[in-house]
Short mmCIF file of C-alpha atoms and ligand atoms in Angstrom, two decimals:
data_model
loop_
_atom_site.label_atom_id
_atom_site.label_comp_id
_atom_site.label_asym_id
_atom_site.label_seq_id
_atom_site.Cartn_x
_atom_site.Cartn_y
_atom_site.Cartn_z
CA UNK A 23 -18.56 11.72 9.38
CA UNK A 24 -19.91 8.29 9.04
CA UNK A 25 -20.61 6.32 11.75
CA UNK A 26 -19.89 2.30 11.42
CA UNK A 27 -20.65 0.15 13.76
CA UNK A 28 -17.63 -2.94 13.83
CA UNK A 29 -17.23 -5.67 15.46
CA UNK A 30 -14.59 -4.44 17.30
CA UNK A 31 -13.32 -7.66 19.53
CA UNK A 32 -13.09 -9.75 16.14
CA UNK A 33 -9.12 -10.59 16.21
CA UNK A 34 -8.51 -9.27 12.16
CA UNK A 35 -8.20 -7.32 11.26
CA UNK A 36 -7.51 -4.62 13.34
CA UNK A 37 -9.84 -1.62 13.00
CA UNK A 38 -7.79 1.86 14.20
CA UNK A 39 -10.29 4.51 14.08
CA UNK A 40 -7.94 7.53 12.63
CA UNK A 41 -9.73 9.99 14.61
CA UNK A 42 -9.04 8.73 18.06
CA UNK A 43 -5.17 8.25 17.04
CA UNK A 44 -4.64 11.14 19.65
CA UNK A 45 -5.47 8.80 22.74
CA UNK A 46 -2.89 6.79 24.25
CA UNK A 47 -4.92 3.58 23.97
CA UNK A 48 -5.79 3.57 19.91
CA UNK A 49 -2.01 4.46 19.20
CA UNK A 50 -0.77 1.29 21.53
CA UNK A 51 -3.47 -0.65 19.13
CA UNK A 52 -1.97 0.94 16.78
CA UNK A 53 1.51 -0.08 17.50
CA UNK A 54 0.50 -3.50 17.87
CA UNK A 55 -1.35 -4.19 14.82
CA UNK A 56 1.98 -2.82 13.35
CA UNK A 57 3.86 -5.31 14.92
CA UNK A 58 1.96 -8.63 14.78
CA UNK A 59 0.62 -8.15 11.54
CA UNK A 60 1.63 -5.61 9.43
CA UNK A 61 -2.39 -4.67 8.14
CA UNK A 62 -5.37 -2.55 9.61
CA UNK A 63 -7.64 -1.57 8.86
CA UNK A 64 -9.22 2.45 9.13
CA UNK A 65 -12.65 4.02 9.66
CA UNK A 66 -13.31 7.73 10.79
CA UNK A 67 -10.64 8.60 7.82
CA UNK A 68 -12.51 11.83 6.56
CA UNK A 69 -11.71 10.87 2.70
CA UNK A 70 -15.34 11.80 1.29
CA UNK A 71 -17.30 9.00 -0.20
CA UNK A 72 -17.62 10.71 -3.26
CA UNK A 73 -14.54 11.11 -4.13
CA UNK A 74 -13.78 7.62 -3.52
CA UNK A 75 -16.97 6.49 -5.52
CA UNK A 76 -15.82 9.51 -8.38
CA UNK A 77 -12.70 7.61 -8.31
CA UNK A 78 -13.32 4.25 -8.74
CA UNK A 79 -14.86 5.25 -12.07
CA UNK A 80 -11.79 7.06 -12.79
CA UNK A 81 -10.15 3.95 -12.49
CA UNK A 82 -12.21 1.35 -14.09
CA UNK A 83 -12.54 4.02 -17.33
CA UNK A 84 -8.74 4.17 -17.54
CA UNK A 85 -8.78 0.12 -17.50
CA UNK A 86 -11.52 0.23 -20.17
CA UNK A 87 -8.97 1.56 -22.39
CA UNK A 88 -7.83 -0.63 -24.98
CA UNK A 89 -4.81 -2.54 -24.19
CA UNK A 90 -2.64 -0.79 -26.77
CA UNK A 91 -3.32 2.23 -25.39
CA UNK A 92 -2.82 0.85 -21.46
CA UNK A 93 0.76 -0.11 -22.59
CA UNK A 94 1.50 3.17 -23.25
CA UNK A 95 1.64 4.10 -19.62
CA UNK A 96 5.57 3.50 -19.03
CA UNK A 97 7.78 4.53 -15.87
CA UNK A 98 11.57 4.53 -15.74
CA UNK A 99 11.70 2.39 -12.36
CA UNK A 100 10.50 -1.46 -12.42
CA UNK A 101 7.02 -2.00 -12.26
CA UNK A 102 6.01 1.37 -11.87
CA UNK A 103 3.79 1.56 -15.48
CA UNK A 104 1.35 -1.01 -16.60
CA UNK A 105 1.83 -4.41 -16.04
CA UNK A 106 -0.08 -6.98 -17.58
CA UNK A 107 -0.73 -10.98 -16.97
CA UNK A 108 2.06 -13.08 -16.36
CA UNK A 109 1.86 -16.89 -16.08
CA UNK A 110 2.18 -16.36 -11.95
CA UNK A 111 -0.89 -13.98 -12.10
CA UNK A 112 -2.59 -14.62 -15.05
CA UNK A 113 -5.45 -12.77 -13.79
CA UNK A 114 -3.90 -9.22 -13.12
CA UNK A 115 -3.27 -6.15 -14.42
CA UNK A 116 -2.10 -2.99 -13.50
CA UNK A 117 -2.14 0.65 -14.21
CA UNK A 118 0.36 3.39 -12.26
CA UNK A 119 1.92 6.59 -11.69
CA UNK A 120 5.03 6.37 -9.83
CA UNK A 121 6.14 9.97 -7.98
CA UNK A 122 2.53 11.03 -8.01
CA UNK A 123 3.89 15.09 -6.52
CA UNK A 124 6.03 15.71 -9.64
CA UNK A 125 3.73 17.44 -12.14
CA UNK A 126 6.15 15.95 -14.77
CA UNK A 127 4.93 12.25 -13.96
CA UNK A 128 1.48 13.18 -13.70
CA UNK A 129 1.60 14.88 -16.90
CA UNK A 130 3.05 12.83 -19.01
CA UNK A 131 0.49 9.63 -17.10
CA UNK A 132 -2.48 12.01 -18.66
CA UNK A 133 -1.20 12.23 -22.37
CA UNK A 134 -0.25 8.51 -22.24
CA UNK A 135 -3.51 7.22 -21.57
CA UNK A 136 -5.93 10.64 -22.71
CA UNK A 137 -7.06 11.14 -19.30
CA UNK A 138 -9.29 14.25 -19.54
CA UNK A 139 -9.30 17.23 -17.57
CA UNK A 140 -11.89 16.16 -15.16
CA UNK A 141 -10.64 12.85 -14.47
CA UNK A 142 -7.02 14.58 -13.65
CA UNK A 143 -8.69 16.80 -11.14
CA UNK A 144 -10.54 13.51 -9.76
CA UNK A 145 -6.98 12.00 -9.28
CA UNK A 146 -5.46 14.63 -8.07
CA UNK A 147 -7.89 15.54 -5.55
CA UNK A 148 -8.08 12.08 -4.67
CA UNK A 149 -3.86 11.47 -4.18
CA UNK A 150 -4.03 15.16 -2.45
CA UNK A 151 -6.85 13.69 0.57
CA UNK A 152 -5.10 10.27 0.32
CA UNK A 153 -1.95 11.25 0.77
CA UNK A 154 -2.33 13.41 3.66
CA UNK A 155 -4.22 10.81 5.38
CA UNK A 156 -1.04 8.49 4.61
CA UNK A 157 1.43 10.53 6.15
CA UNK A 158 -0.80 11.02 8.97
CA UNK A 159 -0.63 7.33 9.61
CA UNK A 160 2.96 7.11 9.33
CA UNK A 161 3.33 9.80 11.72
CA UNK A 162 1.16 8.04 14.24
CA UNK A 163 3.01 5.07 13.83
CA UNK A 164 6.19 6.63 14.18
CA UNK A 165 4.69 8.09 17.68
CA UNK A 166 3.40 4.78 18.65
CA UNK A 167 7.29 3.51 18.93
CA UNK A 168 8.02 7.63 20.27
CA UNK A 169 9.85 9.06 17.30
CA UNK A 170 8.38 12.09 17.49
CA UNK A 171 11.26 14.41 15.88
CA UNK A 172 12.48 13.80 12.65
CA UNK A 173 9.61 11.51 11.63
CA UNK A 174 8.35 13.68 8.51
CA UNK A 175 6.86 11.28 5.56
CA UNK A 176 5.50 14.51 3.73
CA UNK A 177 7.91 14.61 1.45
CA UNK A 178 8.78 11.23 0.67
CA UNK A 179 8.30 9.35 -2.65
CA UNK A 180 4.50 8.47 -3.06
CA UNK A 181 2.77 6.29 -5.85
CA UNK A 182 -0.49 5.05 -7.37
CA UNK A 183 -1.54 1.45 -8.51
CA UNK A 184 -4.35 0.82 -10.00
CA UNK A 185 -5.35 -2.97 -9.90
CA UNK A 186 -7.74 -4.89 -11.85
CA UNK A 187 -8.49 -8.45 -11.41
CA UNK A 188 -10.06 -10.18 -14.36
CA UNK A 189 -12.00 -12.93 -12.44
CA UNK A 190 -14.87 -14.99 -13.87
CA UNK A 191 -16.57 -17.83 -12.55
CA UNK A 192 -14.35 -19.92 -14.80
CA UNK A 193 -11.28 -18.61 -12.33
CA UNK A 194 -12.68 -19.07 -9.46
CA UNK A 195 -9.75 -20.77 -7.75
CA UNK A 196 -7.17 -19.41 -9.64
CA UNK A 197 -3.99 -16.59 -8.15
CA UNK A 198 -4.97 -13.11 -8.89
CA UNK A 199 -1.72 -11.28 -7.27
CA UNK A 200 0.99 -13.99 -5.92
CA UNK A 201 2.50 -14.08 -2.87
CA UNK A 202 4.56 -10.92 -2.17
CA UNK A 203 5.60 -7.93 0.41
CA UNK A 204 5.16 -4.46 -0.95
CA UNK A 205 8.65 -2.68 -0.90
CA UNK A 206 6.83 0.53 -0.04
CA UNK A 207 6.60 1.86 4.01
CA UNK A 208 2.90 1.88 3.26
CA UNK A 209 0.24 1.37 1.05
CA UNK A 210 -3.83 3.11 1.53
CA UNK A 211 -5.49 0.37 -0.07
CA UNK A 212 -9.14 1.22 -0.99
CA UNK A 213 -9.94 -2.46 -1.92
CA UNK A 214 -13.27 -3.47 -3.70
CA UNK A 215 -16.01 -3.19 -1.71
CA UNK A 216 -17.55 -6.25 -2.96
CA UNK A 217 -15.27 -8.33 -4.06
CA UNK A 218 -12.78 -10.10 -1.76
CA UNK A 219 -10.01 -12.16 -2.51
CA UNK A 220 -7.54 -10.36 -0.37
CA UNK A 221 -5.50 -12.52 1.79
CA UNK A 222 -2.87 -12.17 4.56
CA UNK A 223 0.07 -14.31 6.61
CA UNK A 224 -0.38 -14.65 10.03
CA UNK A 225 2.67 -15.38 12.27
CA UNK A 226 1.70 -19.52 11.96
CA UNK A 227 1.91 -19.12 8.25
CA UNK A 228 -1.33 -19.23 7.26
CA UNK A 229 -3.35 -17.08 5.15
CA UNK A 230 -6.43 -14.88 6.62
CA UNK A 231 -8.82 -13.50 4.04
CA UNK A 232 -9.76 -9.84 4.74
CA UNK A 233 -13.13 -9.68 3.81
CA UNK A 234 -14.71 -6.37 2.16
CA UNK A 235 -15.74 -3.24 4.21
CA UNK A 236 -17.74 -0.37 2.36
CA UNK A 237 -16.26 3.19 3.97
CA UNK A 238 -13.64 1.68 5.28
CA UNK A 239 -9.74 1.65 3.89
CA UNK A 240 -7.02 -1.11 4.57
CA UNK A 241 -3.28 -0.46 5.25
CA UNK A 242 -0.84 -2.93 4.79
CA UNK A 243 2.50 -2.20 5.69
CA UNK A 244 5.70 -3.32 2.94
CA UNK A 245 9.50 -3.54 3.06
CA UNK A 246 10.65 -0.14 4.19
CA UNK A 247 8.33 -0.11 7.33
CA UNK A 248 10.37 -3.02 8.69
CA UNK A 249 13.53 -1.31 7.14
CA UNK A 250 12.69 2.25 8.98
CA UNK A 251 11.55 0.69 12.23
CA UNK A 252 14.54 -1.91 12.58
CA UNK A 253 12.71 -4.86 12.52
CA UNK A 254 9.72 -3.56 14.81
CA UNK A 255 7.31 -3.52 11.98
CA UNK A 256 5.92 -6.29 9.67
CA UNK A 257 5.68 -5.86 6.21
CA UNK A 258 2.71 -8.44 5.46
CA UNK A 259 2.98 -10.97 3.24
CA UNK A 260 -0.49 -10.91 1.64
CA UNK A 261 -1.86 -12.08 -2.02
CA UNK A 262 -5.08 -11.99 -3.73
CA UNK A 263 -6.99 -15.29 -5.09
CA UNK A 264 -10.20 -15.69 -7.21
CA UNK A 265 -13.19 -16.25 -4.67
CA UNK A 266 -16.03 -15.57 -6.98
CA UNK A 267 -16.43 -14.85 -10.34
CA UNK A 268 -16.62 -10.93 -10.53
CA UNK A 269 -14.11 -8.29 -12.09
CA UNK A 270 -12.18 -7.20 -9.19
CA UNK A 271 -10.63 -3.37 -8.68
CA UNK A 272 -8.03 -1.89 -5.99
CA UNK A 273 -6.60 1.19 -5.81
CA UNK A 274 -3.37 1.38 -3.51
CA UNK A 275 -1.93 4.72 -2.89
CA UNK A 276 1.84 3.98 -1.18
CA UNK A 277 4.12 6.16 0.60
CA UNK A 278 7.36 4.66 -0.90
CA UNK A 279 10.70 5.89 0.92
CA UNK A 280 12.77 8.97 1.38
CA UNK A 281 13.36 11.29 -1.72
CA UNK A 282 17.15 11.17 -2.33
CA UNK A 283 17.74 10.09 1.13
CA UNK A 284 18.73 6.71 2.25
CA UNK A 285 15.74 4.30 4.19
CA UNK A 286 17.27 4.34 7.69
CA UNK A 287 15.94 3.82 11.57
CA UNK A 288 16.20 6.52 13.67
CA UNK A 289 18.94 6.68 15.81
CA UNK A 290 15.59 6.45 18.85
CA UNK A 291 15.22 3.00 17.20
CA UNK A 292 18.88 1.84 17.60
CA UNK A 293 20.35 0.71 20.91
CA UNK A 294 22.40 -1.58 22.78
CA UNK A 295 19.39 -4.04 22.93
CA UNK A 296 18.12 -3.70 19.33
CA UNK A 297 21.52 -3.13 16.98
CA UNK A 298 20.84 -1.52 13.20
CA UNK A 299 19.33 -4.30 11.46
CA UNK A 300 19.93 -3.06 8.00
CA UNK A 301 22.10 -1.15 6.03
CA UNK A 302 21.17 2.32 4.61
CA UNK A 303 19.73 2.48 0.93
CA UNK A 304 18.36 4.36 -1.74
CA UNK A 305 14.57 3.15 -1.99
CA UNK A 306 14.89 2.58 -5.85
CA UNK A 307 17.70 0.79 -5.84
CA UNK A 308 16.12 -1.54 -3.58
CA UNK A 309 12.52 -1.62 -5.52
CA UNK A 310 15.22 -2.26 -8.64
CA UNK A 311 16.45 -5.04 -7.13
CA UNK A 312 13.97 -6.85 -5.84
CA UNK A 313 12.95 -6.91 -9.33
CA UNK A 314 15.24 -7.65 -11.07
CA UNK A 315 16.21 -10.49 -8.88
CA UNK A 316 12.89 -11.58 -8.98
CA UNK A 317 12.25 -11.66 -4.93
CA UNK A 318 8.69 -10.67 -4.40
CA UNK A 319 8.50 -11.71 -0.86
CA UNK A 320 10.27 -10.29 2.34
CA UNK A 321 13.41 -12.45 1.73
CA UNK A 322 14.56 -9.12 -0.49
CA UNK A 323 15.30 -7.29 2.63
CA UNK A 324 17.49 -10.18 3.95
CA UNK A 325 19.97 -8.39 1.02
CA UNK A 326 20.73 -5.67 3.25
CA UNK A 327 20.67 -7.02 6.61
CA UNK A 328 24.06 -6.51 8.63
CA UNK A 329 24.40 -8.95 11.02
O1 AKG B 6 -5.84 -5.70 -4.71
C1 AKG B 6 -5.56 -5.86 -3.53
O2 AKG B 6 -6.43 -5.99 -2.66
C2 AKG B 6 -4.12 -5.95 -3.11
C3 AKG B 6 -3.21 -5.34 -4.09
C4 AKG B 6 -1.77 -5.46 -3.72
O3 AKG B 6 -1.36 -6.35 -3.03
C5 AKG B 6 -0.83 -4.43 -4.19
O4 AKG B 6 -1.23 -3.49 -4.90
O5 AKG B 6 0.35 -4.53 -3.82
FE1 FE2 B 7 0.61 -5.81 -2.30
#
């Protein structure tokens, strides 16, 4: 397992090292990095480093594709399918499957864009490890607030997004993703390892840039987290800018919500002192809606709060 050594005391972000999540003092970090800002990041995650470098080629082949062929990647909810530049972030692009564990989606993402059998396995064996390690997370984080029972992400809804950032040194300056919340519970970001650009809120408003770290993954925690944990969680209000002039590429793997279920704390989360925050929902129907009512941010959420 590879051995890093951090600077552990620096403030942000956060490093949780997965493999010590069983000790009472790396889950209250944990808990706290949940909390105050809503992004860690991990080390000690046992995802092999070759099949995170065989993926990253996965992923910059499928956005070598021509453009007429990355349109063909469609998905029935909003966003979910490519996306391409808008005049908000002229700079971005994006590839996805949405419902990664029905064979159904990631068949018809492979005949879309002629993804060959090899790269398919790469994918899948990459969601498979990255996955696990995502619901792993969750479940720690679910502990950290003790919800122990009940607290079972495995079968939730779980996507990929495949980002590329089409920076040169002519955009340096320029938005690559705007501001904006995820509306998942939680996305495993493997961001470049080179390029930054990644920036987050902190509680004064300001934005912290989270520099690169080879090895290492970042979590950032969206809409649902703060949904699920009744306000406990922060989902992080992050965006990426144009630092330097080279093509940029993240790949986010995001445990969404419940499959057919509504997005609800646990009744361990709900008491006299904290009331339910929010009202049950479907996760698509929210994702649909803060679409099509054009809410990136956290504001969304505010839709469903009940008191
Ligand atoms: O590319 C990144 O580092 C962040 C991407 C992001 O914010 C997202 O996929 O929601
Ligand atoms: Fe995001």
């Amino acid at each position: 397992m590879q051995v890093l050594s951090l600077p552990m005391e620096e403030k942000f972000p956060v490093v949780i090292d997965v493999e010590k999540t069983c000790e009472e003092e790396e889950l209250k970090k944990l808990r706290e990095a949940c909390e105050r800002w809503g992004s860690f990041r991990i080390i000690n995650h046992s995802i092999p480093p070759t099949l995170v470098a065989d993926m990253k080629k996965v992923v910059e082949a499928l956005h070598d594709l021509p453009l007429e062929t990355k349109k063909r990647n469609t998905e029935a909810i909003a966003g979910g399918g490519y996306v391409g530049p808008t005049p908000l972030s002229p700079l971005y692009e994006a590839i996805g499957i949405y419902d990664i564990s029905s064979s159904q989606s990631m068949n018809n993402f492979c005949s879309q864009l002629h993804v060959s059998p090899q790269q398919r396995q790469i994918m899948e064996a990459y969601g498979e490890a990255v996955h696990g390690l995502a619901v792993k997370i969750a479940q720690k984080m679910a502990e950290s607030l003790g919800v122990v029972e009940g607290a079972d992400f495995e079968d939730w809804l779980y996507e990929f997004r495949f980002n590329k950032y089409n920076f040169t040194p002519e955009t340096i300056g320029s938005p690559g993703v705007r501001i904006h919340t995820d509306s998942s519970f939680l996305s495993v970001l493997k961001d470049d390892e080179d390029v930054g650009g990644l920036e987050v809120m902190d509680s004064s408003s300001s934005f912290v840039p989270i520099p690169p770290f080879p090895g290492t993954f970042l979590v950032n925690l969206g809409d649902i987290a703060r949904a699920w944990s009744n306000g406990r969680f922060c989902n992080v209000t992050h965006r990426v800018q144009c630092k330097e002039g080279n093509k940029r590429l993240s790949i986010a793997t995001l445990i969404l919500g419940p499959k057919n279920r509504n997005v609800e704390a646990p009744e361990e989360l709900v008491n006299h002192d904290h009331p339910r925050l929010y009202q049950p929902f479907v996760y698509e129907d929210y994702r649909n809606l803060k679409v099509s009512k054009k809410i990136p941010t956290k504001e969304a959420l505010e839709l469903f709060r009940l008191a």
